CSV table of C-alpha atoms and ligand atoms in Angstrom, one decimal:
chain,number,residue,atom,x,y,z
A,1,UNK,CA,-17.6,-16.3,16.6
A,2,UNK,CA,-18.6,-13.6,19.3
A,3,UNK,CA,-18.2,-9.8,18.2
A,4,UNK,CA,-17.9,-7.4,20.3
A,5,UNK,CA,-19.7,-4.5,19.8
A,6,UNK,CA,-18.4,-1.4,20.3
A,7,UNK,CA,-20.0,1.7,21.4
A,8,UNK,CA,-20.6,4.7,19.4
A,9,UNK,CA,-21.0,8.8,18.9
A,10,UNK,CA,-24.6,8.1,17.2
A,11,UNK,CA,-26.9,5.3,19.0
A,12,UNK,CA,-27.5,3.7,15.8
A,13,UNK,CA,-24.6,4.0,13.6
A,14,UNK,CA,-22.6,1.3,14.3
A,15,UNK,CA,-20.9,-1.1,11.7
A,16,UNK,CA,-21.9,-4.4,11.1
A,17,UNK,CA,-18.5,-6.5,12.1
A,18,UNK,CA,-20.0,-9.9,10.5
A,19,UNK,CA,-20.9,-8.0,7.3
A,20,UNK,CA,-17.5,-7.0,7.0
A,21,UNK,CA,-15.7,-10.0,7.9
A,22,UNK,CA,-17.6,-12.0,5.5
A,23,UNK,CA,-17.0,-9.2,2.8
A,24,UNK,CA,-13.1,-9.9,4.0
A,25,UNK,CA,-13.3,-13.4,3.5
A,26,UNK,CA,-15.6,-13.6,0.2
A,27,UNK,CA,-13.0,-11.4,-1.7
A,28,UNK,CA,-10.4,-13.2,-0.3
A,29,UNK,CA,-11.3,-15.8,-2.8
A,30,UNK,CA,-9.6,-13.9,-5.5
A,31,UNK,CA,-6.4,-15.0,-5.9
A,32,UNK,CA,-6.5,-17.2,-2.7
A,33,UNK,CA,-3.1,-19.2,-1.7
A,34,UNK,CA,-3.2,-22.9,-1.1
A,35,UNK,CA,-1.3,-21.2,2.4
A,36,UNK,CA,-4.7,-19.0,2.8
A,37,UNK,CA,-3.0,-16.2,1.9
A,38,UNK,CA,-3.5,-13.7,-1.4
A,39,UNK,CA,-2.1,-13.7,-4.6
A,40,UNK,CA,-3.6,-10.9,-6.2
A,41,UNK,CA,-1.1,-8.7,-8.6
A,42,UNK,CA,-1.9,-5.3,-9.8
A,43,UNK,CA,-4.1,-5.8,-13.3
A,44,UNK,CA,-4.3,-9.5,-12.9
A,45,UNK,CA,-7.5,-11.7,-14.0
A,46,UNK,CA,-7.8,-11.8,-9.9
A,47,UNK,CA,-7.6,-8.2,-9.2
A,48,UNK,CA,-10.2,-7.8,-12.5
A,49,UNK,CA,-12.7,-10.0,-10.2
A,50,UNK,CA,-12.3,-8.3,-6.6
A,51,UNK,CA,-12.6,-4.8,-8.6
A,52,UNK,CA,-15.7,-6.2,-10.7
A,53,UNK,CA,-16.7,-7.6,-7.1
A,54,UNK,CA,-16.3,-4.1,-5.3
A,55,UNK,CA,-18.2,-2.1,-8.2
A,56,UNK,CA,-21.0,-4.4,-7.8
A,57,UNK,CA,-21.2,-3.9,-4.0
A,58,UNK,CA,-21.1,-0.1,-4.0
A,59,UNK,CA,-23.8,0.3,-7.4
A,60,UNK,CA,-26.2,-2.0,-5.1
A,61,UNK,CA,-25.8,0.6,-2.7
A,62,UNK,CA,-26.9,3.1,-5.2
A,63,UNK,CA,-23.2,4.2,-5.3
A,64,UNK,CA,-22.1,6.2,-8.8
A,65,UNK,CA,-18.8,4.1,-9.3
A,66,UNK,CA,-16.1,5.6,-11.8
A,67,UNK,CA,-12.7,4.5,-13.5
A,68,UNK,CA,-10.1,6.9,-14.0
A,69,UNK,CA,-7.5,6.5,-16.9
A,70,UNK,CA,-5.4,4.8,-14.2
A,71,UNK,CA,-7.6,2.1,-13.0
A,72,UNK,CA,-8.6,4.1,-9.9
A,73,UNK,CA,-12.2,3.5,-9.0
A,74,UNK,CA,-14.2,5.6,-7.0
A,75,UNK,CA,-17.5,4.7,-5.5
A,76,UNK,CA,-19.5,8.1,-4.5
A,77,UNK,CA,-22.6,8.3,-2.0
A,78,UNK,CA,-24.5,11.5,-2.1
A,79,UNK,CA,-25.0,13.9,1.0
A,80,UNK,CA,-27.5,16.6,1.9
A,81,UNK,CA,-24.9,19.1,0.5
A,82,UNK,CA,-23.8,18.4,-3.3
A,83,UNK,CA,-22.0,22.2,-2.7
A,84,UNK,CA,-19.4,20.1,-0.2
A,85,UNK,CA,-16.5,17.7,-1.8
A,86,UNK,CA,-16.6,14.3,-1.0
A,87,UNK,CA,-15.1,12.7,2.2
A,88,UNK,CA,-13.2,10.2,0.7
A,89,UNK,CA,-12.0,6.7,3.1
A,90,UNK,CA,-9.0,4.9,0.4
A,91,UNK,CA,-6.5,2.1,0.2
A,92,UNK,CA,-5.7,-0.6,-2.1
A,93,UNK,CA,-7.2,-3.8,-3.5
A,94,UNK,CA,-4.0,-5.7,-5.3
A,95,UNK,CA,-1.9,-7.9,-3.2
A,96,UNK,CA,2.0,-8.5,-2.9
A,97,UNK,CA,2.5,-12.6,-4.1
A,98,UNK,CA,2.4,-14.0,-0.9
A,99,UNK,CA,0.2,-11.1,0.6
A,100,UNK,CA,-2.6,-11.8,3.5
A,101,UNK,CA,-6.1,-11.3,3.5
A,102,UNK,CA,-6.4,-8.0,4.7
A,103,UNK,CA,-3.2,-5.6,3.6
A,104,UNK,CA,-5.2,-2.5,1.7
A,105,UNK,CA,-8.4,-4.5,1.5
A,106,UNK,CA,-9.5,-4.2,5.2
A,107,UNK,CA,-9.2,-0.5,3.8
A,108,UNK,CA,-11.3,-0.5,1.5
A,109,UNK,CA,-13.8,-2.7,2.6
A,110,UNK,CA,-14.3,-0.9,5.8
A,111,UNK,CA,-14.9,2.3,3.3
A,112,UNK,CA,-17.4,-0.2,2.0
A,113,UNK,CA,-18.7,-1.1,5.3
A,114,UNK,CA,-19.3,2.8,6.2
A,115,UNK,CA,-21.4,3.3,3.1
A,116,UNK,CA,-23.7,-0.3,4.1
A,117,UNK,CA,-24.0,1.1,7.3
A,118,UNK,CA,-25.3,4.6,5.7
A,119,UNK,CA,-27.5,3.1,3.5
A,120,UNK,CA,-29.2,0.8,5.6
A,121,UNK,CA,-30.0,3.4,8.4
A,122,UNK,CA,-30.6,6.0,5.8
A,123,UNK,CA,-28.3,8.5,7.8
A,124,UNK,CA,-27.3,11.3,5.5
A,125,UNK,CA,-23.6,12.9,5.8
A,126,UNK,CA,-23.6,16.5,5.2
A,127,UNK,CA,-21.0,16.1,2.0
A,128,UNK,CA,-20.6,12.9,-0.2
A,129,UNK,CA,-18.7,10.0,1.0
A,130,UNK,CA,-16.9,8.3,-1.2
A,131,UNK,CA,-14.8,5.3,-1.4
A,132,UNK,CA,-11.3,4.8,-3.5
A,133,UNK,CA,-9.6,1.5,-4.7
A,134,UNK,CA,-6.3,3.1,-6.0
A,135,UNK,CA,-4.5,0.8,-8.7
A,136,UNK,CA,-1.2,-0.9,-7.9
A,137,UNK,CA,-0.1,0.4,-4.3
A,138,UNK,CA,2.3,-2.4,-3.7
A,139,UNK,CA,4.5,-1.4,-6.6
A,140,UNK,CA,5.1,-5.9,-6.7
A,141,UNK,CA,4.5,-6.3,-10.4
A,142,UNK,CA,4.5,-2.6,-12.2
A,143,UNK,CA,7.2,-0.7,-9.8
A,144,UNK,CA,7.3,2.0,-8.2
A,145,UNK,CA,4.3,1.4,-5.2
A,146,UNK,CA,1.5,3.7,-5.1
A,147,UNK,CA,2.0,3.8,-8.6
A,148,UNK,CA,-1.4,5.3,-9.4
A,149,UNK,CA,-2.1,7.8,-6.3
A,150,UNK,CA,1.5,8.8,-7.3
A,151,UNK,CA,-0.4,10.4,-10.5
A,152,UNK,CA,-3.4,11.7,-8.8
A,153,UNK,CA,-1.2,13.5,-6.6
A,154,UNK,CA,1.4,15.0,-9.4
A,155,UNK,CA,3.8,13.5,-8.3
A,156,UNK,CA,4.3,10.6,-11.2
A,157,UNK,CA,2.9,11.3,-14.9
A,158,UNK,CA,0.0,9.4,-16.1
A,159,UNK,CA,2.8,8.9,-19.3
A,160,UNK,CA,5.2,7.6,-16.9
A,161,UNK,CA,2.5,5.0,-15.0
A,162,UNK,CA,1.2,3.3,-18.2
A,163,UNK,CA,5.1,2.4,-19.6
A,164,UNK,CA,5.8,0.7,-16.3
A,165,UNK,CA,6.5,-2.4,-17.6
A,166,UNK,CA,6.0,-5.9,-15.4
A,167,UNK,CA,9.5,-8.2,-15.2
A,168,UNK,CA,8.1,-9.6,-18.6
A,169,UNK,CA,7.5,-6.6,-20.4
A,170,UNK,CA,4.1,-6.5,-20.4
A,171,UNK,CA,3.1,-2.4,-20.0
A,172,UNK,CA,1.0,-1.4,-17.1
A,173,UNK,CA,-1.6,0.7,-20.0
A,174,UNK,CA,-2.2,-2.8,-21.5
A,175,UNK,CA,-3.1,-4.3,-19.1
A,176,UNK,CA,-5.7,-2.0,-17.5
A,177,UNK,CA,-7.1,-2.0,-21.4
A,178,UNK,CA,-6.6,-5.9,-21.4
A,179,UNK,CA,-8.8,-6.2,-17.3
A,180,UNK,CA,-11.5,-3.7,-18.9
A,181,UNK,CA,-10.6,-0.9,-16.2
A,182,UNK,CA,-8.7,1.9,-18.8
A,183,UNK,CA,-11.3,4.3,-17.7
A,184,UNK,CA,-12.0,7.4,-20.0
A,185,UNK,CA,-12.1,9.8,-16.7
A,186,UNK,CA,-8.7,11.7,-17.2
A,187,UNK,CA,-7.4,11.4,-13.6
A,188,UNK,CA,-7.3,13.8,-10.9
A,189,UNK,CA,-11.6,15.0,-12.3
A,190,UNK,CA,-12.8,13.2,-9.2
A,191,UNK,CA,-12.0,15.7,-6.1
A,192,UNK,CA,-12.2,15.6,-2.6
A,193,UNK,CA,-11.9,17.6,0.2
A,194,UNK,CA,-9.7,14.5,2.6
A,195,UNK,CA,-9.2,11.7,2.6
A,196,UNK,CA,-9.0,8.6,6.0
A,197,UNK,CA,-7.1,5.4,5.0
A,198,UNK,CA,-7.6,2.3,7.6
A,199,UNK,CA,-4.9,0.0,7.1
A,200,UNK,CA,-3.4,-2.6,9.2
A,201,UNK,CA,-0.4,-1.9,10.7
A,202,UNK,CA,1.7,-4.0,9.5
A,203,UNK,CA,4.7,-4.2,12.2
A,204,UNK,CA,4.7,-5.6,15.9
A,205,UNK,CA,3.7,-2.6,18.2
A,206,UNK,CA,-0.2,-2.1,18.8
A,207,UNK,CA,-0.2,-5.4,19.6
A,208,UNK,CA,3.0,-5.5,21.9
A,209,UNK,CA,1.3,-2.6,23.9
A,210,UNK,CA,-2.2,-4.2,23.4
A,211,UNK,CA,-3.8,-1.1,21.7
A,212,UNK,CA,-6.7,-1.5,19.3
A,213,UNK,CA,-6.1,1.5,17.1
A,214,UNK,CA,-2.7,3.4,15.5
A,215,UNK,CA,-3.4,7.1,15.3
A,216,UNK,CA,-0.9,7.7,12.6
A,217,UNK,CA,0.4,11.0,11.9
A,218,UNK,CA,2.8,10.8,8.6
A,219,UNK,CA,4.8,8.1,6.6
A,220,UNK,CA,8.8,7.6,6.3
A,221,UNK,CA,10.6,8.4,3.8
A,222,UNK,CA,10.9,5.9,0.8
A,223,UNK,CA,13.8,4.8,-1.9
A,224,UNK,CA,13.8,2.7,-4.5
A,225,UNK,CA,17.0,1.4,-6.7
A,226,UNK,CA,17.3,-1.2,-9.6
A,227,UNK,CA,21.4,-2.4,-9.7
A,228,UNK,CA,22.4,-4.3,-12.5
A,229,UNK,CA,25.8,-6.3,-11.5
A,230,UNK,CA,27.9,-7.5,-14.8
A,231,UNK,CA,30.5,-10.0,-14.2
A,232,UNK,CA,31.7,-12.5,-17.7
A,233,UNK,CA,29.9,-15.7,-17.8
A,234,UNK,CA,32.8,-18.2,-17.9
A,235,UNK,CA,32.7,-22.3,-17.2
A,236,UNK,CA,32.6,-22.9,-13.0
A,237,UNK,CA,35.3,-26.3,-14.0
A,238,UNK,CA,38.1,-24.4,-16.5
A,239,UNK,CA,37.8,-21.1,-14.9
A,240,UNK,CA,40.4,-20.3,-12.0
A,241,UNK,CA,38.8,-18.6,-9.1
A,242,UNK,CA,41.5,-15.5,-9.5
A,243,UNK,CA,40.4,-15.1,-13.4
A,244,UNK,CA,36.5,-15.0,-12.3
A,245,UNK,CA,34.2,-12.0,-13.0
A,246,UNK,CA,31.3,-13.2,-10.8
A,247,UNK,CA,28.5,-11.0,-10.7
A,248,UNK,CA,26.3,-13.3,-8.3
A,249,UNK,CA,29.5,-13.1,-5.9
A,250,UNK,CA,29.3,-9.3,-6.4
A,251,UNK,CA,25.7,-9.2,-5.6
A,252,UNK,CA,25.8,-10.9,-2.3
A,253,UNK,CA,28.3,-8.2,-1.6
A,254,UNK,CA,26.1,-5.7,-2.0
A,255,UNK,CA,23.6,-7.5,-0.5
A,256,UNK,CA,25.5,-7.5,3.0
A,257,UNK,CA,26.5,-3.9,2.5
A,258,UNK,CA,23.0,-2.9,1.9
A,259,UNK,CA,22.2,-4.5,5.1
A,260,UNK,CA,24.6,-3.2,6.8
A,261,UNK,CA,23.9,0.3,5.7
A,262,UNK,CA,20.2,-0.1,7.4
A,263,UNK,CA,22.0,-1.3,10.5
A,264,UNK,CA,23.9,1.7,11.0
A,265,UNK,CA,21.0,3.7,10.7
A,266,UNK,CA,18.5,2.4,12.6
A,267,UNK,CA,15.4,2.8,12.9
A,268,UNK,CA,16.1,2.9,9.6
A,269,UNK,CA,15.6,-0.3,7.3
A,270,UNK,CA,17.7,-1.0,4.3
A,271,UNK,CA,16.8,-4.6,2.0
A,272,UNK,CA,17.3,-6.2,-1.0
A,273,UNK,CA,13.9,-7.9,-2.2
A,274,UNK,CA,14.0,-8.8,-5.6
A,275,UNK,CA,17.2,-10.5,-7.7
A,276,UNK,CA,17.1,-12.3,-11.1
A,277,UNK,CA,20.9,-14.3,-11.9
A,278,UNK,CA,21.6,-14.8,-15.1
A,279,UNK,CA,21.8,-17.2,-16.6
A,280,UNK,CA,21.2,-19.2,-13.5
A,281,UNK,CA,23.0,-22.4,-14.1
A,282,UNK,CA,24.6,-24.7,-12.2
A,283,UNK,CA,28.1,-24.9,-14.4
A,284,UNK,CA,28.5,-21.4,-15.5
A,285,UNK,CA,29.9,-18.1,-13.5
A,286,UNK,CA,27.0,-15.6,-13.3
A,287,UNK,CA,27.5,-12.5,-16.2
A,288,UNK,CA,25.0,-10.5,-14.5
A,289,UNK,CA,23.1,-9.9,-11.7
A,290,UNK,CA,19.7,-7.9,-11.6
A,291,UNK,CA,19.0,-6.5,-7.6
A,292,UNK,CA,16.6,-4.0,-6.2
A,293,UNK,CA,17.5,-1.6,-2.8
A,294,UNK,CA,14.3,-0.6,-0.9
A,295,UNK,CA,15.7,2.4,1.8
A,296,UNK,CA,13.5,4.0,4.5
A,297,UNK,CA,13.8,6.1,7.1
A,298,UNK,CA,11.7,8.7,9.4
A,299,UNK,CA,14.2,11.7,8.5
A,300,UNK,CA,14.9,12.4,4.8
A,301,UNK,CA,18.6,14.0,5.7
A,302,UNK,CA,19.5,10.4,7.1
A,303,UNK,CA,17.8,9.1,4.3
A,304,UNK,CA,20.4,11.0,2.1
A,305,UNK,CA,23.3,9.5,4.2
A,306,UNK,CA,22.2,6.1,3.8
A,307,UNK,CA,21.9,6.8,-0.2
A,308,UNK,CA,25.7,8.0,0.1
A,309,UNK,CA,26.8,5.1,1.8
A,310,UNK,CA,25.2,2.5,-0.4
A,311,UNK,CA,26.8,4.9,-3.6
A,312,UNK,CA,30.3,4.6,-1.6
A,313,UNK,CA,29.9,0.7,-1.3
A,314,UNK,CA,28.7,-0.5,-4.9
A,315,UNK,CA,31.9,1.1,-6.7
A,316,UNK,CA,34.1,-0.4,-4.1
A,317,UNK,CA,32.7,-4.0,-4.4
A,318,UNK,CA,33.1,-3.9,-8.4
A,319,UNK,CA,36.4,-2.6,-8.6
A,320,UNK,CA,37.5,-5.4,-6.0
A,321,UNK,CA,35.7,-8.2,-8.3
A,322,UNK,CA,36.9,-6.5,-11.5
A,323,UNK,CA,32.8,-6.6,-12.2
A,324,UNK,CA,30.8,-3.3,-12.9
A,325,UNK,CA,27.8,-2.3,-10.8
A,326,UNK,CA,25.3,0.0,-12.5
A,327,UNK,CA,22.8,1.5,-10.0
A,328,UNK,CA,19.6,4.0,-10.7
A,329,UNK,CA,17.2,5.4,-8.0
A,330,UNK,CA,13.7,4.9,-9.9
A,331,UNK,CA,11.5,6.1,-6.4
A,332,UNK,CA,11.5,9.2,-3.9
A,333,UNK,CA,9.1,9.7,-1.8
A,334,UNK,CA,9.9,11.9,1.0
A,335,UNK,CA,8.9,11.6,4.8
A,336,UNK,CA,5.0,12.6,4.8
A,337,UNK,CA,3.7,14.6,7.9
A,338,UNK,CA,-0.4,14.3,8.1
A,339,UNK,CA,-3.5,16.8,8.4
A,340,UNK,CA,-3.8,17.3,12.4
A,341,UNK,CA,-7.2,18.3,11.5
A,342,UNK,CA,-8.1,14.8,10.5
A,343,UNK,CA,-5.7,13.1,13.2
A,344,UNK,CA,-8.0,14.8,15.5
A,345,UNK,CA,-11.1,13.1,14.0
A,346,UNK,CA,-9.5,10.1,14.3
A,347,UNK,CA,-8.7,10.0,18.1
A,348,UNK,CA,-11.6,11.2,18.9
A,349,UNK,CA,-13.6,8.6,17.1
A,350,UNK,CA,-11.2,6.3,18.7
A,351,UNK,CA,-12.6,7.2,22.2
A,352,UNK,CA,-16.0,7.5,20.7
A,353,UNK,CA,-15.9,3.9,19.9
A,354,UNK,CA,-13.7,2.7,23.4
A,355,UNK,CA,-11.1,2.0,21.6
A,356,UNK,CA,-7.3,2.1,23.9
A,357,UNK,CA,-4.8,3.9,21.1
A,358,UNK,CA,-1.0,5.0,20.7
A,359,UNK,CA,0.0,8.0,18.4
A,360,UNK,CA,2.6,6.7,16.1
A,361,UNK,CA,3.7,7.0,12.6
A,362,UNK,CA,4.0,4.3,9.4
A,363,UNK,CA,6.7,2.2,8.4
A,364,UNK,CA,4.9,0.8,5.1
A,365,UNK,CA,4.2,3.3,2.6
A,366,UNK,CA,0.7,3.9,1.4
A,367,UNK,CA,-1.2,5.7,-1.1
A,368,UNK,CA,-2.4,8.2,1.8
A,369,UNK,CA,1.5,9.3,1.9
A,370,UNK,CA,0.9,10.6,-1.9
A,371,UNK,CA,-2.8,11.8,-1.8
A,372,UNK,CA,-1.2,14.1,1.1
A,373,UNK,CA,-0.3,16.2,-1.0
A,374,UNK,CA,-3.1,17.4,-2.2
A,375,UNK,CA,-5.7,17.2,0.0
A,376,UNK,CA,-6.2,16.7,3.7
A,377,UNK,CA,-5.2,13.4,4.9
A,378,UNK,CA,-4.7,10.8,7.8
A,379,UNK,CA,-4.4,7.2,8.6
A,380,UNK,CA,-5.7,4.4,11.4
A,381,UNK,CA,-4.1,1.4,11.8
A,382,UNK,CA,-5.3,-1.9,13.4
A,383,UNK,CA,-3.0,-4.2,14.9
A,384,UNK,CA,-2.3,-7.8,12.8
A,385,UNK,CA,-0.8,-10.9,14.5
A,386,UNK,CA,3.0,-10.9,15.5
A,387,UNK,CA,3.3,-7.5,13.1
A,388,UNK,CA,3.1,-9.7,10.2
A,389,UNK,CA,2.3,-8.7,7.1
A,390,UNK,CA,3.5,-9.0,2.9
A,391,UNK,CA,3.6,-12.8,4.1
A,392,UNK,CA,0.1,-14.8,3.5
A,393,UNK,CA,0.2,-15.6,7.5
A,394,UNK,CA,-1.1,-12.3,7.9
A,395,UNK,CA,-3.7,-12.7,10.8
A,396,UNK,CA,-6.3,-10.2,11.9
A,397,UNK,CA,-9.0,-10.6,14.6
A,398,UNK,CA,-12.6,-9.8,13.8
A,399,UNK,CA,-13.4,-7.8,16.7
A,400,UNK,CA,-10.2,-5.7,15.7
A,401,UNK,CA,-11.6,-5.6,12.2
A,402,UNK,CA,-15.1,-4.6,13.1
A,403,UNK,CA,-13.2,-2.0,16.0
A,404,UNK,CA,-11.6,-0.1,13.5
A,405,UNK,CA,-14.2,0.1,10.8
A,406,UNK,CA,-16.3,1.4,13.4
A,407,UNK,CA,-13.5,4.3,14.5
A,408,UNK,CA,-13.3,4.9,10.7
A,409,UNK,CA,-16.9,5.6,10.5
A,410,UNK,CA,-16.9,7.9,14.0
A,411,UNK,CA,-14.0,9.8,12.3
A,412,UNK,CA,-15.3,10.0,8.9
A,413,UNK,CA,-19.0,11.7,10.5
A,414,UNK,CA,-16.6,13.6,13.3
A,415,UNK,CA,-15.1,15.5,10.2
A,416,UNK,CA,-17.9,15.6,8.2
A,417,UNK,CA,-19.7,17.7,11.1
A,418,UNK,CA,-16.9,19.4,11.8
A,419,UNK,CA,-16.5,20.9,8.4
A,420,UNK,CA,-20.2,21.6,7.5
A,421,UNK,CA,-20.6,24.0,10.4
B,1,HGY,O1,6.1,-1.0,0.1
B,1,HGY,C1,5.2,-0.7,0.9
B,1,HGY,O2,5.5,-0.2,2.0
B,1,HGY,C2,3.8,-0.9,0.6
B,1,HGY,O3,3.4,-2.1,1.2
B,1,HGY,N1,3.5,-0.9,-0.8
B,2,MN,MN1,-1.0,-1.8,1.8
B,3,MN,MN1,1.5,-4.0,1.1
C-alpha cells in the first residue's frame, strides 16, 4: 500500500501513516463484525480491551494516563512549560452496533499518533499534550450521546450519567465499576486550555468536492425523545378492525409524521432509530409501542418549530386510534459555534500539510460540541467512502487517514506556538 507523504511546517515532524493505520486496524479487532465492521458498546468487555489497549500505548510512551469517575481517560505528555494547560486532541473509542472502523477512533488514535511522533523525534511542545478517550459518545447503549463530556462540560450531572440505564437495566456506574474504569479522579480535575477533535466526516461532501480536510466551525443543534405508544393487546382473529387499539399502527404513524416533519425543514433531519413492540407476536394486537425521535437542525429557533410540530402530530394520531402517546425530550444540545482561534490553526495546518479543504460545519454530534463550552475548541474532518458512516461499511483511505493526522499535528504545534508567545 503506497502512502503518500505529505509535506509539513517542521522538516521532521511528520506522522507515521503505516503506524497509524496499523494502530486502526489492530484495535479494530475489538469487537470486530463478521461484516468488518465494529461492535464495540459503551462499557462492554470489547470497549474494556481497546481502552486497556490505548493506556498501554500511551504509558509506553511515558504518557501519565488517568481515569476520571466517568470512565474518561486522559493520556498526558509533558512540555517545556508545566506553567501552560495541556493541549488536549479528543474523540471517542465505543462504537454504535454496526459502527465502522474509524468513527471516534481515527480520533483518538491520531491523538495517539501525534504523541509517537513526539516521542520518537524528542520534539518538545511548549505546554503538555494530551490525549482524551471520552466514555460513551454515541449515546447507542446508555442514552443520551456524549454522555460523559456532557459532565465534564456541566452540562449533564455525574448523578444523572451513572443512572443511565442500558435497554436491560443494567446502570451505566456498574458497569464502569464492573470494566475496572470507575476512576477515583472526580471529573472535570484534569484541565486544559483547548481542545482539536479529528473525526471523519461522516456525510457525502468532502468527498463529492474531492477535498481532503473539513475545517469545521460548530455542530447543529441536537434532540432527543423517548415516546411510549399504548394501544390494548387484543387477539388479531376475534378482534374487529374498528374495536382495535393498535399501538404498533399508531407508531408507524408517528413514524411518517416524524419524517415528514424533517422534510419540511430541511436541511434539517428528523428519524426514528430505535422501537421495541410489545409483545411482539404474530396473533396478538400490539399494547404498546416504545419509539425514540432524534431531531437536528443548524438553527435552534427551527429546531423549536420542528419540536412543535412533532407535539402537534402525536396527540392527533392517538386520539384518531383511540391509543395514548406519551412523549418526553431526555436531550438538548443547542447549535455549537467553535473557537476561530483554533479554526485558524486548523486551516493553516491544512495548507501546511497540502491538504485542498472546504469550511463547513457538523451534522453528527460529538463530544467537541460539549467540551465547547468550556474551553476553546475546534474540529477536522476527513472524508469516508460514499459519506457512510454508523454502518460497518464505513471506508476510509490510508493516505486520507495519515493526511489528516498529519494536519492534526500541524494544528496542534500551530496553536501551541501561537499561545506560548
Ligand atoms: O449521534 C451522533 O451524532 C453521534 O454519532 N453520537
Ligand atoms: Mn463519533
Ligand atoms: Mn458515531
Amino acid at each position: 500500500m503506497e502512502f503518500i507523504r505529505v509535506p509539513t511546517l517542521q522538516p521532521n515532524l511528520t506522522i507515521n501513516p503505516e503506524r497509524l493505520w496499523d494502530s486502526l486496524m489492530e484495535t479494530a479487532e475489538f469487537g470486530r463484525t463478521a461484516k468488518g465492521g465494529i461492535n464495540r458498546l459503551t462499557l462492554s468487555d470489547e470497549d474494556k480491551r481497546v481502552r486497556d489497549w490505548f493506556r498501554g500505548a500511551c504509558e509506553k510512551l511515558g504518557c501519565a494516563v488517568t481515569v476520571d469517575s466517568c470512565g474518561n481517560m486522559f493520556a498526558v505528555r509533558p512540555g517545556k512549560r508545566a506553567d501552560l494547560l495541556p493541549v488536549a486532541i479528543g474523540s471517542h473509542l465505543d462504537t454504535q452496533p454496526t459502527g465502522g472502523k474509524f468513527d471516534g477512533v481515527l480520533g483518538v488514535l491520531s491523538g495517539l499518533e501525534v504523541l509517537r511522533t513526539l516521542h520518537e523525534t524528542g520534539y518538545e511542545s511548549n505546554a503538555p499534550i494530551m490525549v482524551v478517550n471520552w466514555t460513551n459518545e454515541e449515546g447507542s447503549r446508555f442514552a443520551p450521546a456524549m454522555l460523559a463530556s456532557g459532565v465534564y462540560a456541566g452540562a449533564l450531572t455525574e448523578e444523572f450519567a451513572h443512572s443511565r440505564t442500558d435497554r436491560n437495566g443494567v446502570t451505566f456506574a456498574a458497569e464502569l465499576e464492573r470494566i475496572g474504569y470507575k476512576g477515583t479522579e472526580p471529573i472535570g480535575v484534569q484541565k486544559f486550555q483547548a481542545m482539536f477533535e479529528l473525526h471523519i466526516e461522516q456525510g457525502p461532501i468532502l468527498e463529492a468536492e474531492k477535498k481532503m480536510i473539513g475545517v469545521v466551525t460548530g455542530v447543529q443543534g441536537m434532540r432527543w425523545y423517548e415516546v411510549t405508544v399504548r394501544g390494548q393487546e387484543s387477539h388479531t382473529g376475534a378482534t374487529p378492525m374498528g374495536l382495535r387499539k393498535n399501538a404498533l399502527l399508531g407508531a408507524a404513524r408517528t413514524i411518517e409524521a416524524i419524517h415528514q416533519v424533517g422534510m419540511s425543514h430541511l436541511p434539517g433531519v428528523a428519524t426514528v432509530g430505535l422501537i421495541e413492540n410489545k409483545p411482539n407476536s404474530r396473533n396478538v394486537v400490539p399494547g404498546e409501542v416504545f419509539l425514540t425521535i432524534d431531531l437536528r437542525h443548524p438553527d435552534d429557533a427551527v429546531l423549536d418549530q420542528m419540536e412543535a410540530d412533532c407535539r402537534a402530530a402525536l396527540p392527533q394520531i392517538a386520539k384518531e386510534l383511540d391509543i395514548d402517546i406519551e412523549e418526553k425530550r431526555i436531550w438538548n444540545s443547542p447549535a455549537v459555534k467553535f473557537a476561530p482561534q483554533l479554526i485558524e490553526c486548523v486551516r493553516h495546518g491544512a495548507e501546511a500539510a497540502g491538504c485542498s479543504y472546504r469550511i463547513m460545519t457538523s451534522g453528527a454530534g460529538h463530544d467537541a460540541a460539549y467540551i465547547a463550552r468550556v474551553a476553546p475548541t475546534t474540529m477536522l474532518f476527513s472524508p469516508c467512502l460514499g459519506g457512510l458512516s454508523h454502518n460497518e461499511g464505513e471506508s476510509v483511505e490510508p493516505q486520507e487517514c495519515g493526511a489528516a493526522a498529519q494536519v492534526l499535528l500541524n494544528a496542534v504545534l500551530e496553536y501551541d506556538r501561537r499561545v506560548s508567545q
